[in-house]
Tab-separated table of N, CA and C in Angstrom:
chain	number	residue	atom	x	y	z
S	977	MET	N	144.509	113.297	-164.896
S	977	MET	CA	143.813	114.468	-164.343
S	977	MET	C	142.787	113.977	-163.349
S	978	SER	N	142.938	114.498	-162.116
S	978	SER	CA	142.038	114.107	-161.058
S	978	SER	C	140.710	114.854	-161.057
S	979	HIS	N	139.691	114.494	-160.471
S	979	HIS	CA	138.489	115.162	-160.379
S	979	HIS	C	138.738	116.490	-159.587
S	980	THR	N	139.485	116.472	-158.607
S	980	THR	CA	139.674	117.656	-157.837
S	980	THR	C	140.366	118.713	-158.639
S	981	PHE	N	141.240	118.328	-159.442
S	981	PHE	CA	142.016	119.354	-160.383
S	981	PHE	C	141.066	119.924	-161.312
S	982	TYR	N	140.272	119.003	-161.945
S	982	TYR	CA	139.292	119.490	-162.989
S	982	TYR	C	138.292	120.494	-162.388
S	983	ILE	N	137.806	120.207	-161.296
S	983	ILE	CA	136.781	121.094	-160.561
S	983	ILE	C	137.475	122.403	-160.187
S	984	GLY	N	138.622	122.282	-159.723
S	984	GLY	CA	139.367	123.523	-159.290
S	984	GLY	C	139.612	124.402	-160.483
S	985	MET	N	140.093	123.828	-161.612
S	985	MET	CA	140.360	124.635	-162.768
S	985	MET	C	139.046	125.162	-163.453
S	986	SER	N	137.898	124.485	-163.249
S	986	SER	CA	136.698	124.938	-163.705
S	986	SER	C	136.179	126.236	-162.960
S	987	TYR	N	136.361	126.136	-161.675
S	987	TYR	CA	135.978	127.319	-160.839
S	987	TYR	C	137.004	128.480	-161.132
S	988	ALA	N	138.362	128.200	-161.334
S	988	ALA	CA	139.312	129.271	-161.629
S	988	ALA	C	138.940	129.855	-162.964
S	989	MET	N	138.651	129.160	-163.993
S	989	MET	CA	138.241	129.625	-165.213
S	989	MET	C	137.008	130.479	-165.169
S	990	THR	N	136.020	130.017	-164.383
S	990	THR	CA	134.720	130.849	-164.282
S	990	THR	C	134.916	132.122	-163.590
S	991	GLY	N	135.756	132.085	-162.540
S	991	GLY	CA	136.178	133.280	-161.816
S	991	GLY	C	136.892	134.251	-162.658
S	992	LEU	N	137.856	133.750	-163.474
S	992	LEU	CA	138.624	134.630	-164.439
S	992	LEU	C	137.672	135.286	-165.388
S	993	ILE	N	136.755	134.503	-166.012
S	993	ILE	CA	135.863	134.990	-166.967
S	993	ILE	C	134.862	136.072	-166.441
S	994	VAL	N	134.375	135.822	-165.194
S	994	VAL	CA	133.410	136.800	-164.522
S	994	VAL	C	134.209	138.046	-164.276
S	995	THR	N	135.408	137.942	-163.704
S	995	THR	CA	136.236	139.092	-163.425
S	995	THR	C	136.488	139.842	-164.704
S	996	ALA	N	136.822	139.289	-165.812
S	996	ALA	CA	137.008	139.996	-167.010
S	996	ALA	C	135.771	140.591	-167.494
S	997	LEU	N	134.641	139.998	-167.434
S	997	LEU	CA	133.324	140.690	-167.910
S	997	LEU	C	133.102	141.906	-166.976
S	998	ILE	N	133.276	141.817	-165.704
S	998	ILE	CA	133.065	142.951	-164.792
S	998	ILE	C	133.921	144.105	-165.114
S	999	ALA	N	135.249	143.765	-165.366
S	999	ALA	CA	136.219	144.848	-165.760
S	999	ALA	C	135.828	145.369	-167.118
S	1000	TRP	N	135.346	144.662	-168.081
S	1000	TRP	CA	135.018	145.175	-169.401
S	1000	TRP	C	133.809	146.107	-169.255
S	1001	VAL	N	132.831	145.769	-168.568
S	1001	VAL	CA	131.670	146.555	-168.366
S	1001	VAL	C	131.929	147.862	-167.531
S	1002	TRP	N	132.811	147.754	-166.659
S	1002	TRP	CA	133.134	148.940	-165.785
S	1002	TRP	C	133.983	149.941	-166.704
S	1003	LEU	N	134.925	149.375	-167.474
S	1003	LEU	CA	135.772	150.244	-168.296
S	1003	LEU	C	134.913	150.837	-169.478
S	1004	ASP	N	134.013	150.039	-170.032
S	1004	ASP	CA	133.146	150.557	-171.059
S	1004	ASP	C	132.137	151.603	-170.513
S	1005	GLY	N	131.682	151.551	-169.321
S	1005	GLY	CA	130.830	152.484	-168.677
S	1005	GLY	C	131.556	153.836	-168.490
S	1006	ARG	N	132.742	153.666	-168.102
S	1006	ARG	CA	133.635	154.956	-167.951
S	1006	ARG	C	133.787	155.618	-169.308
S	1007	ALA	N	134.058	154.856	-170.332
S	1007	ALA	CA	134.312	155.366	-171.672
S	1007	ALA	C	133.029	156.119	-172.114
S	1008	ARG	N	131.885	155.484	-171.981
S	1008	ARG	CA	130.579	156.057	-172.413
S	1008	ARG	C	130.342	157.388	-171.553
S	1009	MET	N	130.727	157.364	-170.274
S	1009	MET	CA	130.397	158.606	-169.465
S	1009	MET	C	131.376	159.699	-170.007
S	1010	ARG	N	132.508	159.360	-170.373
S	1010	ARG	CA	133.410	160.366	-170.904
S	1010	ARG	C	132.941	160.913	-172.257
S	1011	GLU	N	132.355	159.990	-173.003
S	1011	GLU	CA	131.690	160.527	-174.373
S	1011	GLU	C	130.571	161.386	-174.061
S	1012	ILE	N	129.664	161.129	-173.057
S	1012	ILE	CA	128.534	161.901	-172.798
S	1012	ILE	C	129.027	163.283	-172.308
S	1013	ALA	N	130.043	163.322	-171.415
S	1013	ALA	CA	130.515	164.613	-170.976
S	1013	ALA	C	131.019	165.480	-172.116
S	1014	GLN	N	131.688	164.764	-172.997
S	1014	GLN	CA	132.227	165.597	-174.147
S	1014	GLN	C	131.107	166.041	-175.092
S	1015	LEU	N	130.120	165.318	-175.332
S	1015	LEU	CA	129.005	165.763	-175.978
S	1015	LEU	C	128.231	166.969	-175.476
S	1016	GLU	N	127.978	166.829	-174.084
S	1016	GLU	CA	127.346	167.853	-173.329
S	1016	GLU	C	128.278	169.183	-173.288
S	1017	ALA	N	129.499	168.950	-173.200
S	1017	ALA	CA	130.423	170.181	-173.187
S	1017	ALA	C	130.422	170.895	-174.641
S	1018	SER	N	130.177	170.073	-175.648
S	1018	SER	CA	130.204	170.734	-176.901
S	1018	SER	C	128.784	171.358	-177.260
S	1019	GLY	N	127.909	171.193	-176.396
S	1019	GLY	CA	126.545	171.808	-176.605
S	1019	GLY	C	125.474	170.785	-177.074
S	1020	ILE	N	125.853	169.699	-177.268
S	1020	ILE	CA	124.904	168.651	-177.846
S	1020	ILE	C	124.100	168.065	-176.571
S	1021	ARG	N	122.859	168.196	-176.605
S	1021	ARG	CA	121.970	167.735	-175.515
S	1021	ARG	C	121.169	166.542	-175.845
S	1022	ARG	N	120.705	165.825	-174.839
S	1022	ARG	CA	119.834	164.788	-175.070
S	1022	ARG	C	118.427	165.191	-175.364
S	1023	ARG	N	117.718	164.544	-176.179
S	1023	ARG	CA	116.352	164.994	-176.622
S	1023	ARG	C	115.378	164.970	-175.355
S	1024	SER	N	115.564	163.990	-174.458
S	1024	SER	CA	114.662	163.857	-173.288
S	1024	SER	C	114.879	164.974	-172.328
S	1025	ARG	N	115.907	165.750	-172.350
S	1025	ARG	CA	116.143	166.843	-171.413
S	1025	ARG	C	116.270	168.150	-172.130
S	1026	PRO	N	115.265	169.035	-171.790
S	1026	PRO	CA	115.311	170.327	-172.486
S	1026	PRO	C	116.505	171.226	-172.022
S	1027	ALA	N	116.940	172.136	-172.953
S	1027	ALA	CA	118.123	172.926	-172.615
S	1027	ALA	C	117.705	173.861	-171.406
S	1028	LYS	N	118.778	174.391	-170.693
S	1028	LYS	CA	118.523	175.137	-169.533
S	1028	LYS	C	117.731	176.443	-169.865
S	1029	SER	N	117.942	177.017	-171.082
S	1029	SER	CA	117.317	178.272	-171.421
S	1029	SER	C	115.875	178.137	-171.824
S	1030	GLU	N	115.477	176.949	-172.228
S	1030	GLU	CA	114.157	176.579	-172.769
S	1030	GLU	C	113.183	176.296	-171.603
S	1031	ALA	N	112.017	176.825	-171.665
S	1031	ALA	CA	111.018	176.360	-170.559
S	1031	ALA	C	110.324	175.111	-170.954
S	1032	PRO	N	109.903	174.264	-170.103
S	1032	PRO	CA	109.350	173.037	-170.429
S	1032	PRO	C	107.929	173.287	-171.094
S	1033	SER	N	107.569	172.397	-172.068
S	1033	SER	CA	106.384	172.685	-172.885
S	1033	SER	C	105.197	171.925	-172.268
S	1034	ALA	N	104.947	171.975	-170.941
S	1034	ALA	CA	103.919	171.238	-170.319
S	1034	ALA	C	102.768	172.072	-169.987
């Protein structure tokens, strides 16, 4: 095994792993956004945001 082959394979594996991580984060983000949309559609709201009918308590 030559040094050039070893270095090339190292870069290829690193690129593959980084690409896989980016795809995983992107797909997981889409899944979380879908879950949030489903929760909001069912009437479940986040605590940090008051419901539209409620006045802010400030």
